[in-house]
mmCIF file of C-alpha atoms in Angstrom:
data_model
loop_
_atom_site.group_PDB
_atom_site.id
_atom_site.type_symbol
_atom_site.label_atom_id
_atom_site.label_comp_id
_atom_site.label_asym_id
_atom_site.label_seq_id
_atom_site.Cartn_x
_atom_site.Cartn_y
_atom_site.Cartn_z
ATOM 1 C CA UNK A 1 83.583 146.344 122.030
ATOM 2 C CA UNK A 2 82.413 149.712 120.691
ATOM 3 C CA UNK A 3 82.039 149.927 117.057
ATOM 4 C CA UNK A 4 84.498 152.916 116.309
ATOM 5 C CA UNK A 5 84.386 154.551 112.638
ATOM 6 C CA UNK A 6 88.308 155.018 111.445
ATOM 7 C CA UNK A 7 87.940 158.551 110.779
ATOM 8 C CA UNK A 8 87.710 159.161 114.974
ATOM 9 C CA UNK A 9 90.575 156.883 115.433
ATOM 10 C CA UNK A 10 92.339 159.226 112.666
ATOM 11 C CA UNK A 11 91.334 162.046 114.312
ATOM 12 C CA UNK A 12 92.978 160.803 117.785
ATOM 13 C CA UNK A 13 96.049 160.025 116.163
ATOM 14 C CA UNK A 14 96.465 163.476 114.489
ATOM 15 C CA UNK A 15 95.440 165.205 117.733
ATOM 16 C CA UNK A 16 98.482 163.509 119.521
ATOM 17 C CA UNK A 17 100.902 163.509 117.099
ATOM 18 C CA UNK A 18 100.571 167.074 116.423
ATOM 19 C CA UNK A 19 100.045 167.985 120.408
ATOM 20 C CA UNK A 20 103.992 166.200 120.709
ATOM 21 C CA UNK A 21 104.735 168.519 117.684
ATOM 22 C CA UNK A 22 103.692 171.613 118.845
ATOM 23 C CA UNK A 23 104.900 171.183 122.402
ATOM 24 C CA UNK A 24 108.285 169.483 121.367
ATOM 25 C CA UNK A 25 108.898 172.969 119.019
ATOM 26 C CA UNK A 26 106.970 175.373 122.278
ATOM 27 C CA UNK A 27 110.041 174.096 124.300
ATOM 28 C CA UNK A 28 112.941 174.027 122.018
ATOM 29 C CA UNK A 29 115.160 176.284 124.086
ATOM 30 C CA UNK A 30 116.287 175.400 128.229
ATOM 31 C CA UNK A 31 114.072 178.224 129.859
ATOM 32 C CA UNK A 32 112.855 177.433 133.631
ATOM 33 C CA UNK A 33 108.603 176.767 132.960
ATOM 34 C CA UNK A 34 107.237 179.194 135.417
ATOM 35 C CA UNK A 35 103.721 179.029 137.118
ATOM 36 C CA UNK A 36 101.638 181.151 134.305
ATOM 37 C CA UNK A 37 102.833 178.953 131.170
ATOM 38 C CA UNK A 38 102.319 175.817 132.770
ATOM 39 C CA UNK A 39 99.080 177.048 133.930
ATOM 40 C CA UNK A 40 98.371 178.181 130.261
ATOM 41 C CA UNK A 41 99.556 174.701 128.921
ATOM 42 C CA UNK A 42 97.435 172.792 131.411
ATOM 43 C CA UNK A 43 94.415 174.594 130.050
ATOM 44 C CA UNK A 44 95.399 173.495 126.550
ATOM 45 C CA UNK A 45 95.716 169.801 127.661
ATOM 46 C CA UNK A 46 92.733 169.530 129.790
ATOM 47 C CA UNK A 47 90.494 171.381 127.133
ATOM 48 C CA UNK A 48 92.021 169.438 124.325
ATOM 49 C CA UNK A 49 90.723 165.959 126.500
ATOM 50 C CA UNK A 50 87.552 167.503 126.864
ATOM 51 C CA UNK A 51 86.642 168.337 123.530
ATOM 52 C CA UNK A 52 87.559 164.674 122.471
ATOM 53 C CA UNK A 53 85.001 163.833 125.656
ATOM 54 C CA UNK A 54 82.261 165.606 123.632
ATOM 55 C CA UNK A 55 83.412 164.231 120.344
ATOM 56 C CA UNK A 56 83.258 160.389 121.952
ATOM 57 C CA UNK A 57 79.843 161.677 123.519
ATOM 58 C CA UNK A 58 78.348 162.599 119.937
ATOM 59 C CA UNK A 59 79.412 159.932 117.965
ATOM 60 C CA UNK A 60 79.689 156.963 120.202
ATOM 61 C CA UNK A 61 77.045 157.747 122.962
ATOM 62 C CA UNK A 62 76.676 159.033 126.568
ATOM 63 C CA UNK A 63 77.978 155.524 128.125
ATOM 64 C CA UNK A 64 81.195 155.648 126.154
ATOM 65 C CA UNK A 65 81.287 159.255 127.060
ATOM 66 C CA UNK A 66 80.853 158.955 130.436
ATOM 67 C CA UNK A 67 83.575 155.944 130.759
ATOM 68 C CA UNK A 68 85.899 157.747 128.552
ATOM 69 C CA UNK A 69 85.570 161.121 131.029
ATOM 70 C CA UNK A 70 86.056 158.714 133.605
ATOM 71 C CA UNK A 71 89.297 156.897 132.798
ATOM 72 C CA UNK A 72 90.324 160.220 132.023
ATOM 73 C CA UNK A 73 89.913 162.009 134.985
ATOM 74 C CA UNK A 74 91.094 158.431 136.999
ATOM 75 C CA UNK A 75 94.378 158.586 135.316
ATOM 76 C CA UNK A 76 94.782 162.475 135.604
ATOM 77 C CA UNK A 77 94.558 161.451 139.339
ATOM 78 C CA UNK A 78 97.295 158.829 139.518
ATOM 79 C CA UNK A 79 99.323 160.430 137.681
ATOM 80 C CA UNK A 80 99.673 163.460 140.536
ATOM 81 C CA UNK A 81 101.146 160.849 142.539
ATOM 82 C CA UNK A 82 103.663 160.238 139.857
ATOM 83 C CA UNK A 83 104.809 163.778 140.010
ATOM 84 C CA UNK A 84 106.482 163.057 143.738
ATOM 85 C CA UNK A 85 108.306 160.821 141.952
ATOM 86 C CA UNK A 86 109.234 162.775 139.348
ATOM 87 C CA UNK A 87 110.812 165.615 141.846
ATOM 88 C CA UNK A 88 112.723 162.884 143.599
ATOM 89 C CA UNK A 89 114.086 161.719 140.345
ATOM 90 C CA UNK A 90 114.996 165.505 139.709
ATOM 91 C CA UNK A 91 116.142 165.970 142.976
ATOM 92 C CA UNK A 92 118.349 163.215 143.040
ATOM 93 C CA UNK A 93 120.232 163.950 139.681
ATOM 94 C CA UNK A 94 120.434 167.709 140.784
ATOM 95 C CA UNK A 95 118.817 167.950 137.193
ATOM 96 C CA UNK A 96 118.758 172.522 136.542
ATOM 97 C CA UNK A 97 114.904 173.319 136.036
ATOM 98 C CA UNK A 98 115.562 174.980 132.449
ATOM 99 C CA UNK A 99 116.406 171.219 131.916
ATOM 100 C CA UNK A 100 113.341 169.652 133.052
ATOM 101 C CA UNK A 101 111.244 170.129 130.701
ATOM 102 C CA UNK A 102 113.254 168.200 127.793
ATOM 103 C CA UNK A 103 113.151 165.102 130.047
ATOM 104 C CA UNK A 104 109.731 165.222 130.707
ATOM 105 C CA UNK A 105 108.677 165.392 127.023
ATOM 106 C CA UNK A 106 111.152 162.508 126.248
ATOM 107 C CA UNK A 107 108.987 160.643 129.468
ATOM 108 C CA UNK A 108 105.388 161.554 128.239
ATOM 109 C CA UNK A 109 106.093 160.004 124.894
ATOM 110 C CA UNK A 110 107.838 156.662 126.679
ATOM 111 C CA UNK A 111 104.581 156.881 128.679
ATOM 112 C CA UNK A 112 102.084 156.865 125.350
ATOM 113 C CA UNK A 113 104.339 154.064 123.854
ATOM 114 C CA UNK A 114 104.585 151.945 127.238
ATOM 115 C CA UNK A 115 100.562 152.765 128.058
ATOM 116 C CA UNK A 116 99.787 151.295 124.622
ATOM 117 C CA UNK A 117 101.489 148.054 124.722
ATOM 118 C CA UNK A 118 100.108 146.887 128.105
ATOM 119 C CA UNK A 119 96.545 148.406 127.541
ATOM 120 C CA UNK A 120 96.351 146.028 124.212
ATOM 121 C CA UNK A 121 97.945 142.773 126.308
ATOM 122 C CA UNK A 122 95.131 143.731 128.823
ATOM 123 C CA UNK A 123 92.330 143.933 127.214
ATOM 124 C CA UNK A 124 93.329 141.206 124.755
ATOM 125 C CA UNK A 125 93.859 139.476 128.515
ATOM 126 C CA UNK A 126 90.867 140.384 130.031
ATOM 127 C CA UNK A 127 88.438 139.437 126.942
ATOM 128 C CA UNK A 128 89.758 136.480 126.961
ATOM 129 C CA UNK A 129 90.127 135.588 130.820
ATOM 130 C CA UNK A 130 87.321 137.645 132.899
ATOM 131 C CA UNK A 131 89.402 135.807 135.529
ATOM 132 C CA UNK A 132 92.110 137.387 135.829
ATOM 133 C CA UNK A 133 89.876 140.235 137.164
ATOM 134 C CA UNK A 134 90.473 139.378 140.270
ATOM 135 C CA UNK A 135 94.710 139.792 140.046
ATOM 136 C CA UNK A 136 94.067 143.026 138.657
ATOM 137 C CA UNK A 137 91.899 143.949 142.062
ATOM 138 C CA UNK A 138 94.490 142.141 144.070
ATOM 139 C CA UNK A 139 97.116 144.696 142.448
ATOM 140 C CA UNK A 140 95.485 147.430 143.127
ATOM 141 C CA UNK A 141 94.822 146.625 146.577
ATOM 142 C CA UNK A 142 98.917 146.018 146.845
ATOM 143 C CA UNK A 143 99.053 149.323 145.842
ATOM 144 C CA UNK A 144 96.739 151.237 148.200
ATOM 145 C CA UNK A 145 98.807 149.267 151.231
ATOM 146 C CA UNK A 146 102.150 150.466 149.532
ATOM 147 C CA UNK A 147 100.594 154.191 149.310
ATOM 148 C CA UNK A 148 99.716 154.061 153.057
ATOM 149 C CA UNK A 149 102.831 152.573 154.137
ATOM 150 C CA UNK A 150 104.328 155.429 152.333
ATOM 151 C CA UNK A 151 106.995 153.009 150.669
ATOM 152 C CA UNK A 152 106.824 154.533 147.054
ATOM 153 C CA UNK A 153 108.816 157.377 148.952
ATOM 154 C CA UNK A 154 111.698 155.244 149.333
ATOM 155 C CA UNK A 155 112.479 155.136 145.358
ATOM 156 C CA UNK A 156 116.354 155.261 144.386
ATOM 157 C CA UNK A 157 116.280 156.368 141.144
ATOM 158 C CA UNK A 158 120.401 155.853 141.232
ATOM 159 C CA UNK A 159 119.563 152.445 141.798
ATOM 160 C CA UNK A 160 116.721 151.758 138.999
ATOM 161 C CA UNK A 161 117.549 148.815 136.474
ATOM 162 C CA UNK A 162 117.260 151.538 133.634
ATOM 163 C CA UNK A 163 119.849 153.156 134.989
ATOM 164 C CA UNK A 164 122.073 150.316 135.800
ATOM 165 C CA UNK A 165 121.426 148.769 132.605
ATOM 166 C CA UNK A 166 122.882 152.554 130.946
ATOM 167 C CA UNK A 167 125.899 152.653 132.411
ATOM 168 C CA UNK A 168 126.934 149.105 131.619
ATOM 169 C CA UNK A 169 125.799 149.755 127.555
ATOM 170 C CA UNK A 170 127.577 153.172 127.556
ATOM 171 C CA UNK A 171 129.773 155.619 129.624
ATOM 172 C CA UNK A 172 128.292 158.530 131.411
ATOM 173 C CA UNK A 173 130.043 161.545 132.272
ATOM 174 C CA UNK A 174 129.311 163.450 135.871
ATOM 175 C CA UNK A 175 128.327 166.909 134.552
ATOM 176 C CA UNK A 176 125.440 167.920 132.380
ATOM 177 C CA UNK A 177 126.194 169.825 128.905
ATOM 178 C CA UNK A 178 123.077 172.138 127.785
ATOM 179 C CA UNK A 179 120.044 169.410 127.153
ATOM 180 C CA UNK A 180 122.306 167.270 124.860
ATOM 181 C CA UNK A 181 122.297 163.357 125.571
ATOM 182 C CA UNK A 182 125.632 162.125 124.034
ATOM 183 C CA UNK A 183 128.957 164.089 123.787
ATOM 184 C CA UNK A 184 131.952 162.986 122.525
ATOM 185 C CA UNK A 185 135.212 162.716 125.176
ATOM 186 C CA UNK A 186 138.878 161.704 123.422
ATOM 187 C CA UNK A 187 137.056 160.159 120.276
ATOM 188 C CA UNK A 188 134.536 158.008 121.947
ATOM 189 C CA UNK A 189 130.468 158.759 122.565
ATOM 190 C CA UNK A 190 130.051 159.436 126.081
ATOM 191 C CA UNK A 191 126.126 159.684 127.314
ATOM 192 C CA UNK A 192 125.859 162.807 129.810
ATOM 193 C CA UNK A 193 123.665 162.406 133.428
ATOM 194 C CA UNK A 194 120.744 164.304 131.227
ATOM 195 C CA UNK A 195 120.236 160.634 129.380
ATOM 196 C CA UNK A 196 120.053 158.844 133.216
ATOM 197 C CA UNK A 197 117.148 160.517 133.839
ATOM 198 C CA UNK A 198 115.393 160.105 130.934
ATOM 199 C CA UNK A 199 116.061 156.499 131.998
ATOM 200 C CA UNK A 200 115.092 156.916 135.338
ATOM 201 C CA UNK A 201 111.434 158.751 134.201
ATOM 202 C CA UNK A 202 111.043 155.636 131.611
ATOM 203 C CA UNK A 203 111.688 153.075 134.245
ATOM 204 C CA UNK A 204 108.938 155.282 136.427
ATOM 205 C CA UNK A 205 106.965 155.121 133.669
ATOM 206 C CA UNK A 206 106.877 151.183 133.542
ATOM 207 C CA UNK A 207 106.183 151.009 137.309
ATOM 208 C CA UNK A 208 103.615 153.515 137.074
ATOM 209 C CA UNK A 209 101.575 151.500 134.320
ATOM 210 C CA UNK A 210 100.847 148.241 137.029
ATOM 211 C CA UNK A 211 98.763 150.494 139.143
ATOM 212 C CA UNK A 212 97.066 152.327 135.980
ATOM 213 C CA UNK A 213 96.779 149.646 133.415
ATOM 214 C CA UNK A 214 94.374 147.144 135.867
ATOM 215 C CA UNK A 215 92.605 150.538 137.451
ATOM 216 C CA UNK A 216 91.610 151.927 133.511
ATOM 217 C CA UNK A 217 90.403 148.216 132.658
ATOM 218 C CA UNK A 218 87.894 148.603 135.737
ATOM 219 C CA UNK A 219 86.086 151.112 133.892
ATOM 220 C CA UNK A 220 86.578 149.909 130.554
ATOM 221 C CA UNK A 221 87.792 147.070 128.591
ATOM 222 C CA UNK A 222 86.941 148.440 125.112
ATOM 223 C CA UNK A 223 90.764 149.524 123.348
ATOM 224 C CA UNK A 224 89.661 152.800 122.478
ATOM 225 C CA UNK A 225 88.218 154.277 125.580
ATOM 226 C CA UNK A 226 90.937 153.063 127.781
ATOM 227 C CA UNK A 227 94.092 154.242 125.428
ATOM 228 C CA UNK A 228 92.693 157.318 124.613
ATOM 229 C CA UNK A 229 91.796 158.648 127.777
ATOM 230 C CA UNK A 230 95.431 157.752 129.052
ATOM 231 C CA UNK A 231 97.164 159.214 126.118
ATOM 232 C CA UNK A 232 95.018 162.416 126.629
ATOM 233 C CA UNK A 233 95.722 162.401 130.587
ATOM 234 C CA UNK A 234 99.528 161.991 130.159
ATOM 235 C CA UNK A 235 99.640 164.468 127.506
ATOM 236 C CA UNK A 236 99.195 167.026 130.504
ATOM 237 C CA UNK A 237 101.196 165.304 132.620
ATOM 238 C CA UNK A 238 104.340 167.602 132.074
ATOM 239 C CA UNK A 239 102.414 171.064 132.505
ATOM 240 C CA UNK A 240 100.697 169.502 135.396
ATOM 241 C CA UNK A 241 104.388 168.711 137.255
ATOM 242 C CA UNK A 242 105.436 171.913 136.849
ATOM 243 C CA UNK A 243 102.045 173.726 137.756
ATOM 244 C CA UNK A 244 102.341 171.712 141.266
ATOM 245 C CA UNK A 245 105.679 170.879 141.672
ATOM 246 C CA UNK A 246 105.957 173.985 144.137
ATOM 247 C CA UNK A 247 102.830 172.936 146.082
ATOM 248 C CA UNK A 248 103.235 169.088 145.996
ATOM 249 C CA UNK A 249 103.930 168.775 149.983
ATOM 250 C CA UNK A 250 101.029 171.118 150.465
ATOM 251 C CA UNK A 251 98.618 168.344 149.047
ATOM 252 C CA UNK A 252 99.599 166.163 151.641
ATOM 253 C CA UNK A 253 96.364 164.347 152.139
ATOM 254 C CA UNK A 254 96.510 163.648 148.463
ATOM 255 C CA UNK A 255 97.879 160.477 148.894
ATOM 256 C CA UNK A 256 95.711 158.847 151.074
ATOM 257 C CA UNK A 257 92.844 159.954 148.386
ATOM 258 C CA UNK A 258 94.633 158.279 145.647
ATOM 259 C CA UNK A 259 95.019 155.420 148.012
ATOM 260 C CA UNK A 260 91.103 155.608 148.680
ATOM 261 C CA UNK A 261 90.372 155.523 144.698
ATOM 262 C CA UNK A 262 92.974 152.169 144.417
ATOM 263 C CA UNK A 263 90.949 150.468 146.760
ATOM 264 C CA UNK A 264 87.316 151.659 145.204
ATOM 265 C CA UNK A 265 88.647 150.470 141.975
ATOM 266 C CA UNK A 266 89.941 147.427 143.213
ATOM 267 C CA UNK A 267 86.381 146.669 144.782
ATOM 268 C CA UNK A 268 84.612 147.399 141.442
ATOM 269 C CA UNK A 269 86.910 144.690 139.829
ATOM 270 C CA UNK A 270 85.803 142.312 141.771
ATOM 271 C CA UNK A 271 82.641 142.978 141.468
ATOM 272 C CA UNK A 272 82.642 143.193 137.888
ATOM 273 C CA UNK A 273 84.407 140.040 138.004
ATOM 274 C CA UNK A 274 81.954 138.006 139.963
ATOM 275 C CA UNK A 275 79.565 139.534 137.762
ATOM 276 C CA UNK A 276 81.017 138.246 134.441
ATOM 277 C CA UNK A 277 82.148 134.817 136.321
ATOM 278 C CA UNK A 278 79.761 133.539 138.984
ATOM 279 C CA UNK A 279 77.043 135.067 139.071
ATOM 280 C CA UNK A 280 74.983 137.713 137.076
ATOM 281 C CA UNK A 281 73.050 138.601 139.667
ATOM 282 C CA UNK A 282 76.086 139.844 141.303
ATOM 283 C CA UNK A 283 75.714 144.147 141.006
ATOM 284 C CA UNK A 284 78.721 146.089 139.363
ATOM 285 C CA UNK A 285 79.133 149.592 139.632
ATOM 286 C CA UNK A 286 77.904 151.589 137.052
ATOM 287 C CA UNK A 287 81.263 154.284 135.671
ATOM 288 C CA UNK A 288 78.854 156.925 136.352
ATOM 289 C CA UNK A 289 79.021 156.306 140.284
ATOM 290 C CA UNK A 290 83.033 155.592 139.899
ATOM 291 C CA UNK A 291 82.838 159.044 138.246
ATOM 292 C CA UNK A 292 81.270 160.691 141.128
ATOM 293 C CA UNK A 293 82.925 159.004 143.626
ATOM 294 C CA UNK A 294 86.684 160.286 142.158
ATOM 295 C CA UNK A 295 85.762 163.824 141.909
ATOM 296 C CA UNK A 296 84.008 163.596 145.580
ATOM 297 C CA UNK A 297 87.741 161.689 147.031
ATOM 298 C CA UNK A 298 89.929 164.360 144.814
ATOM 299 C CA UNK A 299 87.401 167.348 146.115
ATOM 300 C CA UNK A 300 87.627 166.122 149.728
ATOM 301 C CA UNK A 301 91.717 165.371 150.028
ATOM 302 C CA UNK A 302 92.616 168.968 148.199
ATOM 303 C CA UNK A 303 90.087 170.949 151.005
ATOM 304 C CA UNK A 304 91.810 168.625 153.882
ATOM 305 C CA UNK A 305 94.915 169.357 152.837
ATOM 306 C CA UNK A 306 94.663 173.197 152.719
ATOM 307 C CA UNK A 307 92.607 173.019 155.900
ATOM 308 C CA UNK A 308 94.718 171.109 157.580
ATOM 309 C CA UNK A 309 98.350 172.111 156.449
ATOM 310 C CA UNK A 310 101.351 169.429 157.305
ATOM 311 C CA UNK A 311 103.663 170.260 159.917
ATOM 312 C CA UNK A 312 107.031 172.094 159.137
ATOM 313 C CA UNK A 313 109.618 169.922 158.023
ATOM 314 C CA UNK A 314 112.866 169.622 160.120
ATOM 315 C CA UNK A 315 115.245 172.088 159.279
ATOM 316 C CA UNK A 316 117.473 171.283 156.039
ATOM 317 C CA UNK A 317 114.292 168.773 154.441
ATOM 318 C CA UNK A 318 113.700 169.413 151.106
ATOM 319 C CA UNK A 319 110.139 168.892 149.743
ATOM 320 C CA UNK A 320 109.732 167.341 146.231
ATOM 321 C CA UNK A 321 110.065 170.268 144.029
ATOM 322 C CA UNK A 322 112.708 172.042 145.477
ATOM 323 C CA UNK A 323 115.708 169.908 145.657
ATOM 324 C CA UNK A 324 116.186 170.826 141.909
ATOM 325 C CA UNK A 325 118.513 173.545 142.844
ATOM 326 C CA UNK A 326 120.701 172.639 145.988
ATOM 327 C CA UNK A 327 123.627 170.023 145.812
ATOM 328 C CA UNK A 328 121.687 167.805 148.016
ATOM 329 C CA UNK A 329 123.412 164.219 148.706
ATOM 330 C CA UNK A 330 122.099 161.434 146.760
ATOM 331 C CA UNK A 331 119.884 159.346 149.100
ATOM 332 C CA UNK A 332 121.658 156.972 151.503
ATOM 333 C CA UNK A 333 125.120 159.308 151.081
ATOM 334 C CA UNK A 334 126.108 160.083 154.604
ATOM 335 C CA UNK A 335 125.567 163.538 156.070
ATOM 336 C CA UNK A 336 128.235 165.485 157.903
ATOM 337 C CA UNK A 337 131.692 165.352 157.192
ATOM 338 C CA UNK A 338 133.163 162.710 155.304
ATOM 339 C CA UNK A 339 133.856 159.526 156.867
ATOM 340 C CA UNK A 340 137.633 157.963 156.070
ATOM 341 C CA UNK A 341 135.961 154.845 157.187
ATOM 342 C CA UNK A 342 133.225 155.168 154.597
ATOM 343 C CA UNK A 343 132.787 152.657 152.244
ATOM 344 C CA UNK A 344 132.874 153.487 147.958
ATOM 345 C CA UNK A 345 129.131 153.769 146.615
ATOM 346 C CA UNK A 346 128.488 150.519 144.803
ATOM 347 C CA UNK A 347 129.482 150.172 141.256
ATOM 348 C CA UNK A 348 126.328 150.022 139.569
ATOM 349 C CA UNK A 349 125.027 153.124 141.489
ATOM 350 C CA UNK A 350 124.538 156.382 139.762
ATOM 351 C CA UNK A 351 126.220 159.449 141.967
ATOM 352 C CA UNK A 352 125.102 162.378 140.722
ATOM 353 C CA UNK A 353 126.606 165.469 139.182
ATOM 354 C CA UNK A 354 128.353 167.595 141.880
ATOM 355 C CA UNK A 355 128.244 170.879 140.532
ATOM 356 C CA UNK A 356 125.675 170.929 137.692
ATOM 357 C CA UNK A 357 125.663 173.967 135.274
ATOM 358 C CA UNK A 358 122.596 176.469 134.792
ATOM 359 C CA UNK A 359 122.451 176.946 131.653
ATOM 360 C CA UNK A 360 123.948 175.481 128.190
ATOM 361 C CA UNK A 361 127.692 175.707 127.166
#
C-alpha cells in the first residue's frame, strides 16, 4: 500500500466535490448540451485527471503514476460502452434531451458513491484473499463473452429491479414536468417518469461496477490509485455521452475492443494471481505494458470503425442517441396496429410517457 500524505487525499476530495459543484450550478437550467460545450467540458474533465496524474507522479512516484494513468484511461474506456446503455435507457423513457443532463449528474454521483463502496470491499478482499484473483479474471472473461454475444444490447430498463422496486414504494405519473422528481396530484406525492430513470442509470451504475471494480484491481490494489482514477474517469462520463452520443453506432468496432481489453485484463489477473499464490516465478505484466496495450486496442477499433463504416440500418432503426426524440415503442411493445388480442404489459413494467413535453411547465 502506498504511503499517501493526507493533504493529497484532501486535495482529491476538494477537487471532486467542487467539480459536482461547479457542474451541478453550469447546468441549472433544461438546455439541450450541444457538441461544442460538451466538447469544452470534456477538455475540463480529462485535463482536470491529468493534472492529478502529474500531481500522483511528483509526490508518489512514476509507478503510482503510471498505474494511476492507467486505471484511468481503463475506466474512461469501459465506461464508452456504458454510454449505449445510457441512450437505450433515454430512448426507452422518451426522456427530452434538455432533460438529460439532470439525470446524468444525479448518475455520476450514484456512480462515485457505488464505485467507492465496492473498490474498499475489494481491495479489503483482495489483500486479504490473493485468491479470489482468479473470480475476478473469471468475471471478466464472462464479460468479454457477453460483449461478443452482444447480449448487454438486450437491457430493459422498464424491467430493471430499481425501477420495479419505485413504483411499488411510490406512484409515478406518465408525463414528465420540467426536471422536477416529485409533484403533488389530489394531495398526495406522486414521483414523475424523470425519477425512473434516475433509477434506471443507478441500477446501470451497479451493473456496470462488476466489470470495472475486478478490471481496476488488475492494475492496482492500493485504495487510492484505484478510487481516484475512477472518480476522475466518471467525472467525464456525462460530457463524454453527450460528445458521442450522435456518433455511438459509428464506433461500431468499439465493442469488440472493449471486449479485447476484458479479456487482456482478465489474463493479467491470473497471472498476477499465480504470481502472488503459486509461484513467484510466475511473470505478471508490468501496468506499463497494460498501458500500452489499451491505447494500441482503443487506437486500432476507432480507425476500423471509421474505415470500415457499419451497414445502414433497416429503415425505421433507431441508433442509440437518437431515439431521444421520437415516440418510439418501449422494447417488446408490438409494432403495427394494435392488437385486440394483445395482452396488458405486466404490472411491474414501466410504459413510458406517450407524449413527453419539451420543455418545463
Amino acid at each position: 500500500m502506498l504511503d499517501v500524505p493526507f493533504w493529497l487525499w484532501a486535495v482529491f476530495a476538494v477537487t471532486v466535490l467542487l467539480s459536482l459543484a461547479v457542474d451541478l450550478l453550469s447546468h441549472r437550467e433544461a438546455h439541450v448540451i450541444r457538441f461544442k460545450e460538451a466538447a469544452a467540458w470534456s477538455g475540463v474533465w480529462i485535463g482536470l485527471a491529468l493534472a492529478f496524474g502529474a500531481l500522483v507522479f511528483v509526490v508518489l512516484g512514476s509507478t503510482a503514476g503510471v498505474e494511476y494513468t492507467t486505471a484511468w484511461l481503463l475506466e474512461k474506456s469501459l465506461s464508452v460502452d456504458n454510454l449505449f446503455v445510457f441512450a437505450l435507457i433515454f430512448a426507452y423513457f422518451k426522456v427530452p434531451r434538455a432533460y438529460q443532463h439532470r439525470v446524468l449528474f444525479y448518475g455520476v454521483f450514484g456512480a462515485l458513491v457505488f464505485r467507492g463502496v465496492f473498490l474498499a470491499l475489494g481491495v479489503a478482499v483482495v489483500n486479504r484473499f490473493t485468491a479470489v484473483l482468479f473470480a475476478f479474471a473469471a468475471v471478466l472473461f464472462y464479460s468479454t463473452y457477453k460483449i461478443l454475444k452482444g447480449e448487454d444490447e438486450s437491457f430493459d430498463p422498464g424491467k430493471s429491479f430499481a425501477v420495479r422496486l419505485l413504483r411499488k414504494v411510490v406512484p409515478v405519473r406518465d408525463e414528465y414536468v420540467g426536471m422536477k422528481f416529485f409533484v403533488k396530484e389530489a394531495g398526495k406525492r406522486v414521483a414523475t417518469p424523470l425519477l425512473a430513470v434516475v433509477a434506471a442509470i443507478e441500477a446501470a451504475d451497479l451493473v456496470f461496477a462488476v466489470d470495472s471494480v475486478p478490471a481496476v484491481l488488475a492494475v492496482s490494489d492500493d485504495s487510492f490509485i484505484v478510487y481516484t482514477s475512477n472518480a476522475f474517469a466518471i467525472l467525464g462520463l456525462r460530457a463524454l455521452y453527450f460528445l458521442l452520443a450522435g456518433l455511438l453506432d459509428r464506433f461500431h468496432y468499439l465493442s469488440k475492443g472493449l471486449a479485447l481489453i476484458l479479456a487482456f485484463i482478465g489474463v493479467k489477473l491470473i497471472l498476477q494471481a499465480s504470481h502472488k499464490t503459486i509461484n513467484s516465478g510466475i511473470p505478471e505484466i508490468p501496468s506499463l505494458v497494460s498501458l500500452a496495450v489499451i491505447v494500441l486496442v482503443l487506437a486500432v477499433s476507432v480507425i476500423l470503425s471509421l474505415r470500415r463504416p457499419a451497414e445502414p440500418q433497416p429503415a425505421g432503426a433507431t441508433t442509440p442517441g437518437q431515439g431521444e426524440e421520437k415516440a418510439a415503442p418501449a422494447p417488446g411493445a408490438p409494432h403495427g396496429p394494435p392488437d385486440a388480442d394483445a395482452q396488458p404489459p405486466e404490472e411491474d413494467e414501466f410504459r413510458p410517457p406517450e407524449n413527453p413535453p419539451t420543455g418545463d411547465r
